[in-house]
Amino acid sequence: MHKIKKFSYNQILLSILFIFYLYLCILMVKICLQYFPWQDDHNFLALKQDVVFTQPWRFAFQIHVIVSSLVLIAAFTQFSSQIRQKFPKIHRYSGWLYICSVLIFALPSGFIMAFSAAGGWQTKLCFLILSLLWAITTGIALCKSSKNSGSHTETG
């Protein structure tokens, strides 16, 4: 006789969230691939004709599009306790990929693009605050991830 494995409510919910997150990552990659080969008048860029030809905005946008998928995938591995426990090397390397991708590429490019956000000064301010908070939380994770400071999953 076969044993039927019972799933808890949390396992089912986590599975659904994982599938949804995976779906969002696939959509993000699909959106990013729409920009290649580079065309200045397609998709989001059709709305940004006032800045699409200026530097550093254009370079920042290209970097932001390329790195965004890496950041999403690497971030997912950081919040999964199963990956952290069963595959600590994947957690560690993905964490470094996330931190480097954010601090070197995604954060500076997002900060540059924030100054040209549509919607007035309020929208620009919100994107600048988002960049600042992203830098702070990523910096905290980096500081707490060092071996000398204990577990970075602890709070307080």
Short mmCIF file of C-alpha atoms in Angstrom, two decimals:
data_model
loop_
_atom_site.label_atom_id
_atom_site.label_comp_id
_atom_site.label_asym_id
_atom_site.label_seq_id
_atom_site.Cartn_x
_atom_site.Cartn_y
_atom_site.Cartn_z
CA MET A 1 0.00 0.00 0.00
CA HIS A 2 1.23 3.50 -0.81
CA LYS A 3 1.55 6.06 1.88
CA ILE A 4 -0.01 9.37 1.07
CA LYS A 5 2.12 12.25 2.19
CA LYS A 6 0.11 14.91 3.96
CA PHE A 7 0.92 18.50 3.20
CA SER A 8 0.44 21.21 5.72
CA TYR A 9 -1.34 24.45 4.94
CA ASN A 10 2.02 26.28 5.11
CA GLN A 11 3.63 23.92 2.57
CA ILE A 12 0.75 24.41 0.15
CA LEU A 13 0.83 28.17 0.61
CA LEU A 14 4.61 28.29 0.12
CA SER A 15 4.28 26.16 -3.02
CA ILE A 16 1.66 28.51 -4.43
CA LEU A 17 3.82 31.53 -3.58
CA PHE A 18 6.85 29.88 -5.18
CA ILE A 19 4.92 29.18 -8.39
CA PHE A 20 3.60 32.75 -8.42
CA TYR A 21 7.10 34.17 -7.83
CA LEU A 22 8.52 31.97 -10.57
CA TYR A 23 5.78 33.21 -12.90
CA LEU A 24 6.66 36.84 -12.05
CA CYS A 25 10.35 36.16 -12.68
CA ILE A 26 9.53 34.66 -16.08
CA LEU A 27 7.41 37.72 -16.90
CA MET A 28 10.26 39.99 -15.85
CA VAL A 29 12.73 38.17 -18.08
CA LYS A 30 10.21 38.36 -20.92
CA ILE A 31 9.81 42.11 -20.40
CA CYS A 32 13.58 42.59 -20.29
CA LEU A 33 14.11 40.61 -23.49
CA GLN A 34 11.73 42.96 -25.32
CA TYR A 35 14.44 45.63 -25.19
CA PHE A 36 16.93 43.53 -27.15
CA PRO A 37 18.00 44.31 -29.74
CA TRP A 38 18.01 47.85 -28.44
CA GLN A 39 15.27 50.00 -29.95
CA ASP A 40 14.71 53.52 -28.67
CA ASP A 41 11.01 53.74 -29.49
CA HIS A 42 9.51 50.53 -28.10
CA ASN A 43 7.68 49.70 -24.88
CA PHE A 44 8.55 51.90 -21.91
CA LEU A 45 11.13 53.81 -23.95
CA ALA A 46 8.40 55.18 -26.20
CA LEU A 47 7.23 57.16 -23.16
CA LYS A 48 10.73 58.39 -22.29
CA GLN A 49 11.72 60.05 -25.56
CA ASP A 50 12.82 63.17 -23.67
CA VAL A 51 15.65 61.28 -21.93
CA VAL A 52 16.21 58.06 -23.87
CA PHE A 53 19.04 59.58 -25.90
CA THR A 54 20.78 61.27 -22.97
CA GLN A 55 23.60 59.90 -20.88
CA PRO A 56 23.80 58.66 -18.18
CA TRP A 57 20.05 57.84 -18.32
CA ARG A 58 20.30 55.52 -21.33
CA PHE A 59 23.22 53.56 -19.91
CA ALA A 60 21.50 53.39 -16.50
CA PHE A 61 18.32 52.04 -18.07
CA GLN A 62 20.20 49.39 -20.02
CA ILE A 63 22.06 48.24 -16.90
CA HIS A 64 18.86 48.27 -14.87
CA VAL A 65 17.05 46.08 -17.41
CA ILE A 66 19.88 43.58 -17.70
CA VAL A 67 20.52 43.21 -13.95
CA SER A 68 16.90 43.21 -12.74
CA SER A 69 16.30 39.55 -13.55
CA LEU A 70 19.47 38.48 -11.73
CA VAL A 71 18.45 40.47 -8.68
CA LEU A 72 14.98 38.91 -8.55
CA ILE A 73 16.24 35.36 -8.87
CA ALA A 74 19.06 35.85 -6.37
CA ALA A 75 16.72 37.55 -3.89
CA PHE A 76 14.36 34.59 -3.90
CA THR A 77 17.08 32.25 -2.64
CA GLN A 78 17.73 34.55 0.30
CA PHE A 79 14.25 34.26 1.77
CA SER A 80 13.80 30.50 1.43
CA SER A 81 14.63 28.68 4.66
CA GLN A 82 14.72 25.39 2.75
CA ILE A 83 17.40 26.64 0.36
CA ARG A 84 19.29 28.21 3.26
CA GLN A 85 19.28 24.94 5.25
CA LYS A 86 19.65 22.35 2.48
CA PHE A 87 21.89 24.30 0.11
CA PRO A 88 23.94 26.80 2.13
CA LYS A 89 26.43 27.36 -0.70
CA ILE A 90 23.64 28.37 -3.09
CA HIS A 91 22.32 30.72 -0.41
CA ARG A 92 25.78 32.21 0.14
CA TYR A 93 26.70 32.65 -3.53
CA SER A 94 23.27 33.96 -4.45
CA GLY A 95 23.54 36.39 -1.55
CA TRP A 96 26.80 37.73 -2.93
CA LEU A 97 25.31 37.88 -6.42
CA TYR A 98 22.39 39.86 -5.00
CA ILE A 99 24.53 42.27 -2.99
CA CYS A 100 26.97 42.92 -5.83
CA SER A 101 24.21 43.26 -8.44
CA VAL A 102 22.27 45.68 -6.26
CA LEU A 103 25.11 47.84 -4.94
CA ILE A 104 27.17 47.98 -8.14
CA PHE A 105 24.47 47.99 -10.84
CA ALA A 106 20.77 48.10 -9.94
CA LEU A 107 20.89 50.68 -7.17
CA PRO A 108 23.03 53.30 -8.96
CA SER A 109 21.10 52.86 -12.21
CA GLY A 110 17.75 53.15 -10.42
CA PHE A 111 18.99 56.25 -8.59
CA ILE A 112 19.98 57.89 -11.89
CA MET A 113 16.65 57.04 -13.50
CA ALA A 114 14.72 58.37 -10.48
CA PHE A 115 15.59 61.93 -11.48
CA SER A 116 13.67 61.47 -14.74
CA ALA A 117 10.64 59.65 -13.34
CA ALA A 118 7.31 60.74 -14.78
CA GLY A 119 4.70 62.09 -12.38
CA GLY A 120 6.30 65.17 -10.89
CA TRP A 121 8.60 65.78 -7.96
CA GLN A 122 6.58 63.45 -5.69
CA THR A 123 7.30 60.45 -7.90
CA LYS A 124 10.95 61.38 -8.19
CA LEU A 125 11.17 61.72 -4.41
CA CYS A 126 9.55 58.30 -3.89
CA PHE A 127 12.03 56.61 -6.25
CA LEU A 128 14.94 58.38 -4.54
CA ILE A 129 13.68 57.25 -1.12
CA LEU A 130 13.25 53.73 -2.47
CA SER A 131 16.87 53.78 -3.67
CA LEU A 132 18.08 55.04 -0.32
CA LEU A 133 16.12 52.41 1.63
CA TRP A 134 17.30 49.68 -0.74
CA ALA A 135 20.90 50.74 -0.15
CA ILE A 136 20.42 50.78 3.63
CA THR A 137 18.74 47.37 3.84
CA THR A 138 21.28 45.78 1.47
CA GLY A 139 24.10 47.34 3.49
CA ILE A 140 22.63 45.97 6.72
CA ALA A 141 22.40 42.50 5.14
CA LEU A 142 26.00 42.77 3.99
CA CYS A 143 27.22 43.80 7.45
CA LYS A 144 25.25 41.07 9.19
CA SER A 145 26.36 38.39 6.77
CA SER A 146 29.99 38.52 7.82
CA LYS A 147 31.11 35.52 9.84
CA ASN A 148 32.19 37.64 12.80
CA SER A 149 28.82 39.31 13.40
CA GLY A 150 26.67 36.21 13.90
CA SER A 151 23.58 35.25 11.95
CA HIS A 152 22.14 37.88 9.67
CA THR A 153 18.71 36.30 9.99
CA GLU A 154 18.42 37.48 13.58
CA THR A 155 16.63 40.73 14.15
CA GLY A 156 17.23 43.43 16.69
#
